[in-house]
Coordinates of C-alpha atoms and ligand atoms in Angstrom, one line a residue:
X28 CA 21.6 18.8 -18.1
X29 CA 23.6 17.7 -15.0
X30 CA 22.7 14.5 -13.5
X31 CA 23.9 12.4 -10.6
X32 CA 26.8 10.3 -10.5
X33 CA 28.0 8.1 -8.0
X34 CA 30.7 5.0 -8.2
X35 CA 28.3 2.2 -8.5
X36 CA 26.3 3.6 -11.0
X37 CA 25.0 1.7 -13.8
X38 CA 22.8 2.0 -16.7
X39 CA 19.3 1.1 -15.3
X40 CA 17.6 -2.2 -16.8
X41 CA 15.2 -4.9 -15.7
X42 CA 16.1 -8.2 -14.9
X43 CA 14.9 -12.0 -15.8
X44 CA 11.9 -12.8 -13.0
X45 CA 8.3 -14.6 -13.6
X46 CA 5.1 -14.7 -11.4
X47 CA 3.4 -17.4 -10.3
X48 CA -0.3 -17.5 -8.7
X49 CA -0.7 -18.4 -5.4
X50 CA -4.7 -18.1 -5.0
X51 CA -7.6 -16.3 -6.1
X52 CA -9.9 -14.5 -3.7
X53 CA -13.3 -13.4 -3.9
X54 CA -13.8 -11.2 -0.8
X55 CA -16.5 -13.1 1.1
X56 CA -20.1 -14.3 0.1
X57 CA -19.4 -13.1 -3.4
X58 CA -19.6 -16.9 -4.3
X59 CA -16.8 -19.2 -6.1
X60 CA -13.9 -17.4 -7.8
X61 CA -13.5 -18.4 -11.7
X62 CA -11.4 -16.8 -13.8
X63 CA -8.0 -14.3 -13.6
X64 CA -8.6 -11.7 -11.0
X65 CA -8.1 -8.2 -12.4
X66 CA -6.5 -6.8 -9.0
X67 CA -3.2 -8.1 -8.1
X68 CA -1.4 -8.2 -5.0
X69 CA 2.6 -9.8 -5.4
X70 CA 4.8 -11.1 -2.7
X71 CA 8.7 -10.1 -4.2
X72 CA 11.6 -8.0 -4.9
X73 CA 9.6 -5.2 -6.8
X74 CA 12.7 -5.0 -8.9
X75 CA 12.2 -8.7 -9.9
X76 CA 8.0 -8.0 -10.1
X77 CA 8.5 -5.2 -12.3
X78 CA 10.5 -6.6 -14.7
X79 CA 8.3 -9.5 -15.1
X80 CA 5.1 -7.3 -15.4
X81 CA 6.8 -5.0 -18.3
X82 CA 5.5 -8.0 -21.0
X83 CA 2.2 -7.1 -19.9
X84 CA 1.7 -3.8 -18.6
X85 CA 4.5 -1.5 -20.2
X86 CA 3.1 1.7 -21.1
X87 CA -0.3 0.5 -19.4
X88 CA -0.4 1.7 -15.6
X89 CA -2.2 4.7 -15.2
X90 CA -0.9 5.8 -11.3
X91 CA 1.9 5.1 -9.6
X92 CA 2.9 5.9 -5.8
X93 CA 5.4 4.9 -4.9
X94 CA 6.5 5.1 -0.9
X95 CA 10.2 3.5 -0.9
X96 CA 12.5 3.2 2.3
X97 CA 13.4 6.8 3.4
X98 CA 16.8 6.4 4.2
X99 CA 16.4 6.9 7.7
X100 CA 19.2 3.8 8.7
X101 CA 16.5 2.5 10.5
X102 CA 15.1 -1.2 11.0
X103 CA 11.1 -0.5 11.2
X104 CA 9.2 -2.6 14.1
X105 CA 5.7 -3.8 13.4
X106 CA 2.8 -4.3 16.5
X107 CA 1.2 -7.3 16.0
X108 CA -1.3 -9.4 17.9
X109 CA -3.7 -8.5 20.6
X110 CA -3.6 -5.2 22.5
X111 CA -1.9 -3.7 19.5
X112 CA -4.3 -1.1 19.4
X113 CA -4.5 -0.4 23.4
X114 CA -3.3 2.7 25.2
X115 CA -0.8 0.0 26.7
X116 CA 2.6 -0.3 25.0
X117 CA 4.0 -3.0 27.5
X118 CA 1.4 -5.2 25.8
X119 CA 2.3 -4.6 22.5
X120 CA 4.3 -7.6 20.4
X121 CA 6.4 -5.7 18.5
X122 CA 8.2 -8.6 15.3
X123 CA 10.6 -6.8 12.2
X124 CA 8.5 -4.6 9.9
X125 CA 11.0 -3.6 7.4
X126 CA 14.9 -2.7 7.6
X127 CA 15.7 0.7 5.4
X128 CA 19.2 0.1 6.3
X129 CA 22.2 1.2 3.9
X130 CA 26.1 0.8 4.2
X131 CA 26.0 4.2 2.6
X132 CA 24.3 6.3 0.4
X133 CA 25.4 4.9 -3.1
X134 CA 23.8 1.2 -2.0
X135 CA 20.4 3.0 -1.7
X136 CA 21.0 4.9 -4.9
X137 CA 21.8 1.4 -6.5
X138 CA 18.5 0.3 -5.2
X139 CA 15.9 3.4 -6.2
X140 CA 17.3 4.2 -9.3
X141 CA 16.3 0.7 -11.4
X142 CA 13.3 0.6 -9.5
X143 CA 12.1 3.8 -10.8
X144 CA 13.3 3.8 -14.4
X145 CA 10.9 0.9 -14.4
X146 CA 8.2 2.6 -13.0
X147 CA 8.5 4.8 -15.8
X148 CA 8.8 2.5 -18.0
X149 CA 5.4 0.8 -16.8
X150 CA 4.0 4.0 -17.0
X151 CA 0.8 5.0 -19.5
X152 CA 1.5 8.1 -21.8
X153 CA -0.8 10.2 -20.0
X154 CA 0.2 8.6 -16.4
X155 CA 1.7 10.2 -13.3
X156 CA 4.4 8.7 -10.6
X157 CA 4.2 10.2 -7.2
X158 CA 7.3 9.7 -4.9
X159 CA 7.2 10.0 -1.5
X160 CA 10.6 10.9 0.5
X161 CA 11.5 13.1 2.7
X162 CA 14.4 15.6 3.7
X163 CA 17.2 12.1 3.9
X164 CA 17.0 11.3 0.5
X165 CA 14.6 14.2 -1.9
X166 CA 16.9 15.6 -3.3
X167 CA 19.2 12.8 -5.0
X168 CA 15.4 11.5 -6.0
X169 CA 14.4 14.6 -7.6
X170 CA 17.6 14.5 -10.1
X171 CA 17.1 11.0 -10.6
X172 CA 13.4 11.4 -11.6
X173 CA 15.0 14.4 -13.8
X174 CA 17.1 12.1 -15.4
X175 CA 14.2 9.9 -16.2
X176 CA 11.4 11.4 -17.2
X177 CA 13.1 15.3 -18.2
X178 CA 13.1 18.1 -16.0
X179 CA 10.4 19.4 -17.4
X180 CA 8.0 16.6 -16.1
X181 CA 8.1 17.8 -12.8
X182 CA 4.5 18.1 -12.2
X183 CA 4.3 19.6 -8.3
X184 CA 7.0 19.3 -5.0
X185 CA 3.9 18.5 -2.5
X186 CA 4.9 19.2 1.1
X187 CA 2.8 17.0 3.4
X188 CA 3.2 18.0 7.1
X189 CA 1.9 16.9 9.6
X190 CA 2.1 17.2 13.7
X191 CA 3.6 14.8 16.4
X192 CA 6.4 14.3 19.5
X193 CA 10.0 14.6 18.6
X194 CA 13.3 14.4 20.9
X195 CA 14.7 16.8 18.3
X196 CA 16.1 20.3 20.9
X197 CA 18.6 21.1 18.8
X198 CA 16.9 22.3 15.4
X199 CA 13.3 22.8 14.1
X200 CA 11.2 19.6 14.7
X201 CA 11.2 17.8 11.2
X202 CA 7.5 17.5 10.4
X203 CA 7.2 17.2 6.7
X204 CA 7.4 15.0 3.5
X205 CA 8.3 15.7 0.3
X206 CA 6.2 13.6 -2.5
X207 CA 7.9 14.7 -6.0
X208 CA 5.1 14.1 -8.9
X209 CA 6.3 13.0 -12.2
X210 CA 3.9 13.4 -15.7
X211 CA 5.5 10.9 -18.6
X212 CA 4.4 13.2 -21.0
X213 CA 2.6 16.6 -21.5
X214 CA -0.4 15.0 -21.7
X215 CA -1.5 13.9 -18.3
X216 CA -4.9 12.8 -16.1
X217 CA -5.4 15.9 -14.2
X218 CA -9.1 15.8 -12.6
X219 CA -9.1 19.4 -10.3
X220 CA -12.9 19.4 -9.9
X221 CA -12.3 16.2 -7.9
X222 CA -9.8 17.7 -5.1
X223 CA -10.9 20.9 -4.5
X224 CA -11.5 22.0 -1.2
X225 CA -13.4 25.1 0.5
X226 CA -12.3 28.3 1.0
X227 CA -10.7 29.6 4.4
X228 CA -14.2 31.0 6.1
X229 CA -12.5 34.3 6.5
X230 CA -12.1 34.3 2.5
X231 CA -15.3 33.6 1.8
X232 CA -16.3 36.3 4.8
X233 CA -14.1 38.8 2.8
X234 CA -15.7 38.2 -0.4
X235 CA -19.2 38.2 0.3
X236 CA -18.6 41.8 2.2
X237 CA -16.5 43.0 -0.9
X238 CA -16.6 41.3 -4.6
X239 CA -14.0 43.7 -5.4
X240 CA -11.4 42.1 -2.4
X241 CA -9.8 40.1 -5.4
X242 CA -8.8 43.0 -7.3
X243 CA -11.2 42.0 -10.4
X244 CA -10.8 38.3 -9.9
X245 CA -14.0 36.7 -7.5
X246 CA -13.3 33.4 -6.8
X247 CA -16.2 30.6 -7.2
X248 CA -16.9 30.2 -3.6
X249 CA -19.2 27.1 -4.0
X250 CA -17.1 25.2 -6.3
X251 CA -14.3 25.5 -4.0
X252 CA -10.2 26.1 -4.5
X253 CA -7.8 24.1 -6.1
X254 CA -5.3 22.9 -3.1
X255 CA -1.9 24.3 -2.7
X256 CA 1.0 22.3 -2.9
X257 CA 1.5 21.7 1.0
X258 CA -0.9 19.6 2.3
X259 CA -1.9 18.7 6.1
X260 CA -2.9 15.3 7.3
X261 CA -2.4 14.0 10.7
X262 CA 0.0 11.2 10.7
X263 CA -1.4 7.1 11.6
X264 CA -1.0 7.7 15.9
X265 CA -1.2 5.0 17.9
X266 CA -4.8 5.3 18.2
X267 CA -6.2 6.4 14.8
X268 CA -8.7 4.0 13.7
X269 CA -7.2 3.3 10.5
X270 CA -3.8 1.5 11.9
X271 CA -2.7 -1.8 11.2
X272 CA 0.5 -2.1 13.4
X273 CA 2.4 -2.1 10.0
X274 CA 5.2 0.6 10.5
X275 CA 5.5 3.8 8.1
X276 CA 1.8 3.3 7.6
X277 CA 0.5 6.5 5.3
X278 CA -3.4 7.8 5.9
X279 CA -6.3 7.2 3.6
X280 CA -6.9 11.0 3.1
X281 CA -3.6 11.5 1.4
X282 CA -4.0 8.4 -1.1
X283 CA -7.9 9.6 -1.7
X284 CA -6.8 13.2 -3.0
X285 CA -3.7 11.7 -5.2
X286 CA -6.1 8.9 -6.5
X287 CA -8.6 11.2 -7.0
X288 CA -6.3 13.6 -9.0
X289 CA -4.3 11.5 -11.2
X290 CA -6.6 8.5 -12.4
X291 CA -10.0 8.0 -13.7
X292 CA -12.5 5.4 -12.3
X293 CA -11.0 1.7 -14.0
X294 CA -7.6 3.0 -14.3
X295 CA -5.1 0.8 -12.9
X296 CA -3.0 2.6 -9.6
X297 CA 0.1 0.6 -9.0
X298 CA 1.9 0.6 -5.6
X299 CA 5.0 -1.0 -5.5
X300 CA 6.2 -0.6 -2.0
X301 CA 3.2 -1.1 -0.6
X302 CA 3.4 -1.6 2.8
X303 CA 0.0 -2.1 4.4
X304 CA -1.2 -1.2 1.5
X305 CA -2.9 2.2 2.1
X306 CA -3.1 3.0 -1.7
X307 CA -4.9 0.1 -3.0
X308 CA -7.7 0.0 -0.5
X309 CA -8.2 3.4 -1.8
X310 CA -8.2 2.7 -5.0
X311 CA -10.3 -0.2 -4.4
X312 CA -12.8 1.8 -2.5
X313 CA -12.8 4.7 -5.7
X314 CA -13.4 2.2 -8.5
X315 CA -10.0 2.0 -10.2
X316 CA -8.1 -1.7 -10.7
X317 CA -4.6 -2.0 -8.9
X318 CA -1.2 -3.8 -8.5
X319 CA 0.3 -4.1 -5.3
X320 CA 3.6 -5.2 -4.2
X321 CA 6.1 -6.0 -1.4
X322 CA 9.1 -7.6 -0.2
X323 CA 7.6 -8.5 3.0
X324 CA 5.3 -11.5 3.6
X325 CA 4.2 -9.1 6.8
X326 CA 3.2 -6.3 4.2
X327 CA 1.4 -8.4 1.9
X328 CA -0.9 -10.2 4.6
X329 CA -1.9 -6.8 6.7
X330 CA -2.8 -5.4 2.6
X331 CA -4.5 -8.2 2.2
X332 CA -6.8 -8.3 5.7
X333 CA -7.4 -4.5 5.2
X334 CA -8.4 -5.2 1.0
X335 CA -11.2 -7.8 2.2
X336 CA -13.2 -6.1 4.4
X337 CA -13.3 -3.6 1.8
X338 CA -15.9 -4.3 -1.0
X339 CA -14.8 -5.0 -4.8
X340 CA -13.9 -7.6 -7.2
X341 CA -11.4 -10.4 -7.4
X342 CA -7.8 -10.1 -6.0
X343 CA -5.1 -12.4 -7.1
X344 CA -2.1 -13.2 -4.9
X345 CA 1.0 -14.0 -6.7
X346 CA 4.7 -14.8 -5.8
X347 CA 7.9 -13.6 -7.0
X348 CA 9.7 -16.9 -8.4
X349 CA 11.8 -17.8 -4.8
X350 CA 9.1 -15.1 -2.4
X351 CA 7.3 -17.4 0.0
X352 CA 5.2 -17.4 2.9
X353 CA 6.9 -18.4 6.4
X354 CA 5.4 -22.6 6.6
X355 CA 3.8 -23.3 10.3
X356 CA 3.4 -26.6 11.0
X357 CA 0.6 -26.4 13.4
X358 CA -1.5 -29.9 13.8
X359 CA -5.2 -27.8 13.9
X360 CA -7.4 -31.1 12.4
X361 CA -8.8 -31.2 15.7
X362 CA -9.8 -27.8 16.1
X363 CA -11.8 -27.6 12.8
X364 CA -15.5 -28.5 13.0
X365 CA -16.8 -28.9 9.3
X366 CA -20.9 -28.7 8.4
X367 CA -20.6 -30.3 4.5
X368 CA -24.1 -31.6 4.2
X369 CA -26.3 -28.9 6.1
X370 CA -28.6 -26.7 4.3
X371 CA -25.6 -23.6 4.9
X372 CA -22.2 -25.4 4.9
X373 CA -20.0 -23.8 7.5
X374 CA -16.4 -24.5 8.9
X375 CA -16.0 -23.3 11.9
X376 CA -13.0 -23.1 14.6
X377 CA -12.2 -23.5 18.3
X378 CA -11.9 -20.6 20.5
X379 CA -8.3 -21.1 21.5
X380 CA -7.3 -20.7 17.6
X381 CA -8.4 -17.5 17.0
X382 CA -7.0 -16.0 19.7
X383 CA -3.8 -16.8 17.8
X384 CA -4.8 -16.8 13.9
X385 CA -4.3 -13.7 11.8
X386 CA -6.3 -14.7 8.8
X387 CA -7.9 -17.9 7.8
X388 CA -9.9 -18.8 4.3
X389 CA -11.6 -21.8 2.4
X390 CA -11.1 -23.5 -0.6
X391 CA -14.4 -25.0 -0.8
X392 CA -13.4 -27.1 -3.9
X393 CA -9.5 -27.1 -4.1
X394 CA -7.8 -28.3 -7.4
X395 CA -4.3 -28.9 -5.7
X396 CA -3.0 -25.9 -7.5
X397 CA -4.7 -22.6 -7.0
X398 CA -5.9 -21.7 -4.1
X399 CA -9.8 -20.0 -5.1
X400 CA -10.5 -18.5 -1.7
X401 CA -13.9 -18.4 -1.2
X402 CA -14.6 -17.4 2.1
X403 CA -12.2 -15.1 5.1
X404 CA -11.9 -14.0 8.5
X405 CA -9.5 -11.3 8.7
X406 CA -8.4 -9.7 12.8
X407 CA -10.2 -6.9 12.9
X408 CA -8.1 -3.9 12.8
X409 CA -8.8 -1.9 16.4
X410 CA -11.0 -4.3 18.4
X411 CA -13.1 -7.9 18.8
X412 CA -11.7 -11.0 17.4
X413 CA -11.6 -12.6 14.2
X414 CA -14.6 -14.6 13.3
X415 CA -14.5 -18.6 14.3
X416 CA -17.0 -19.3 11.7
X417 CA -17.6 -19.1 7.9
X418 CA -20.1 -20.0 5.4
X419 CA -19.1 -21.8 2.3
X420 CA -20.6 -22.1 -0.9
X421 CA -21.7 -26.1 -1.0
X422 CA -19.4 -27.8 -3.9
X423 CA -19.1 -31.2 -2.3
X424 CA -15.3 -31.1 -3.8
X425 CA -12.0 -31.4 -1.6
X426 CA -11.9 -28.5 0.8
X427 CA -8.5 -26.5 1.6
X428 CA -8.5 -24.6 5.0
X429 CA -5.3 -21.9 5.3
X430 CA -4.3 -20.1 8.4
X431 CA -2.0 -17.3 9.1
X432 CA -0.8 -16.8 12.3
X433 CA 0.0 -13.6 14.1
X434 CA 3.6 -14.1 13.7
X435 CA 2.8 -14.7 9.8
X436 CA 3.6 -18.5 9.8
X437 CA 0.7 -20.0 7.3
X438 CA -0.2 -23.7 7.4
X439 CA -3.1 -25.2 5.7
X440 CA -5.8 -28.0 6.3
X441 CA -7.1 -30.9 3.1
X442 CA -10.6 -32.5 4.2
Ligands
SAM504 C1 7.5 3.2 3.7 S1 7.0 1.6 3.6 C2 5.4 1.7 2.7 C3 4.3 2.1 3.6 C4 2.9 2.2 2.9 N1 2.9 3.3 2.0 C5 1.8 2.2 3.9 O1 0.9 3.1 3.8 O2 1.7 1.3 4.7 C6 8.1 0.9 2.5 C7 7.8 -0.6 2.1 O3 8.7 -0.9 1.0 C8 9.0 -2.3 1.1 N2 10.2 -2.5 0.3 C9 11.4 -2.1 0.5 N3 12.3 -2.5 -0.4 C10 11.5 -3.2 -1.3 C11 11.8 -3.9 -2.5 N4 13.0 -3.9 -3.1 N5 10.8 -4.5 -3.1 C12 9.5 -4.5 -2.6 N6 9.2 -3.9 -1.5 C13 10.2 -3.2 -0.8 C14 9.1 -2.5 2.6 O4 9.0 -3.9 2.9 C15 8.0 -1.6 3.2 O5 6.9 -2.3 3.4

């Protein structure tokens, strides 16, 4: 079988790495958070958080999508803070998103090809990895993924295309994606009822006039068609009312049908590049478990605001050994109004401070280890501002007060 060789090539293998939990979080008024959370959201290099997961979780993850740096040579901006979401650039704050920067071709190789022997390696018998590249780096992927799971694993070359302006006026605008699905075995989750779609009205128009049209074979027009291989979604625009400001951000409708497809309801989806973290609020939102990760602290808080205002169970948040939030070192005591003894127990906030927090959560009852988050405000993602007031639930132990800012800095507050 020919495979691909390049200088720096080496035999794939994971490397020495351990987690450790940062907090626990219920999503809000679901009461205290006891116990390990079965949802996990990891701040690191994924090569580093795969390799510690294997111990637990080889063979065991059910989905994996997996959205790498394109190889575009590009450092990715994200739009944060207020007016993000206006039809006013100019008032956009615009802070690094993500670099997918490579002397050369050979250092990206070096970095995808570990990453998704690992993947595979984490993968369930029956599971599925989805890949999504397009036209800079598909092709060296697809032999790669050859070389890993067997050529004959190739499970479908899904074209997702989409519309939008380009500068491009010397060739074709480039307005596709290429996301390479891989089976680890022959046996794999394949749920078709769930992703079909309906019939092009002028096929169902021709059918109804004329069973015959089909030349013997008459579709089921109520159950609906299988979907081809290409796919059309419109890309996250400035004003779609799913963006977060985080760059390279993917829409829901493309997550739903791959979710939908390749796992069952409890499965565990695993996104390693997460990003925003498109695919595990969709997997949150269609009953399966997940594991997210990402290098960036900026990717791991905008997955986080965007998994709590989505209902479901316990998330935990966990750290790469040296992965770290940026530390702020903002003096807030006097900012923070706290109601211990009133029949509802409520922290509250000053006006000035949300203007600039991101995020903000209580420990009502903080053990000077984990961090059990027991209530959030998260910035809302198009408009209004993020809520200067939460209930607790009334402990009477010491309470822990965490703040993000816009710019990602967190500091925290012991009363
Ligand atoms: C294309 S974006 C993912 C976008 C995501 N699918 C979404 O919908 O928002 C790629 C992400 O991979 C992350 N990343 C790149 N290299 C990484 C690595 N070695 N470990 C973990 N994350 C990495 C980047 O920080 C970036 O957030």
């Amino acid at each position: 079988m020919p495979t691909l060789n390049w200088s720096s090539k080496t035999p794939p293998s994971s490397v020495p790495a351990s987690l450790q939990t940062d907090s626990i979080l219920f999503p809000q008024g679901k009461g205290y958070p006891h116990g390990k959370a079965e949802n996990r959201l990891i701040l690191g290099d994924n090569l580093n958080v795969m390799s510690a997961l294997l111990e637990e979780y080889e063979g065991c993850i059910n989905l994996i999508y997996a959205d790498p740096p394109f190889f575009t040579n590009k450092r990715w901006k994200a739009r944060v803070g207020r007016g993000e979401d206006s039809r006013r650039p100019e008032e956009w704050d615009t802070v690094e998103g993500y670099t997918d920067y490579w002397p050369n071709i050979e250092t990206y190789l070096d970095m995808l090809f570990p990453r998704l022997a690992l993947m595979h390696r984490l993968l369930h018998p029956e599971g599925t990895l989805y890949l999504h590249l397009d036209w800079h780096a598909n092709h060296y992927a697809r032999l790669l993924l050859d070389e890993i799971f067997g050529p004959d694993r190739l499970l479908n070359e899904i074209i997702w295309t989409y519309h939008g302006p380009s500068p491009i006026r010397s060739a074709f605008n480039r307005k596709h994606d290429t996301i390479l699905s891989y089976t680890k075995s022959a046996e794999y989750t394949f749920n078709v009822d769930d992703v079909r779609e309906p019939y092009n009205p002028n096929t169902v128009k021709t059918f109804q006039s004329s069973p015959k049209a089909g030349f013997g074979k008459v579709p089921d027009l109520e159950r609906g068609k299988v979907p081809e291989d290409w796919w059309y979604f419109p890309v996250i625009a400035r004003l779609h009312n799913e963006r977060t400001g985080y760059p390279t951000q993917k829409p829901e409708a493309l997550l739903e049908r791959i979710i939908l497809a390749s796992s069952n309801p409890g499965d565990i989806v695993a996104d390693f590049f997460c990003g925003s973290g498109t695919s595990v609020v969709m997997a949150r939102k269609l009953g399966r478990r997940f594991i997210a990760s990402d290098a960036q602290w900026r990717a791991i808080q905008a997955t986080r605001n965007r998994l709590i205002q989505t209902p479901g169970i316990a998330i935990s948040l966990e750290m790469e050994s040296q992965a770290r939030p940026p530390r702020g070192e903002a003096d807030i005591r006097d900012l923070v109004t706290i109601q211990r003894d009133s029949a509802h127990p409520s922290i509250s906030i000053a006006e000035s401070l949300t203007e600039e927090l991101d995020y903000w959560e209580i420990d009502p009852d903080w053990d000077g280890k984990i961090f059990h988050s027991a209530a959030q405000a998260a910035r809302p993602l198009r408009k209004g501002k993020i809520a200067s007031e939460l209930n607790i639930p009334s402990l009477g132990g010491k309470i822990a007060i965490r703040f993000i800012k816009i710019d990602g800095e967190q500091s925290a507050l012991y009363v």
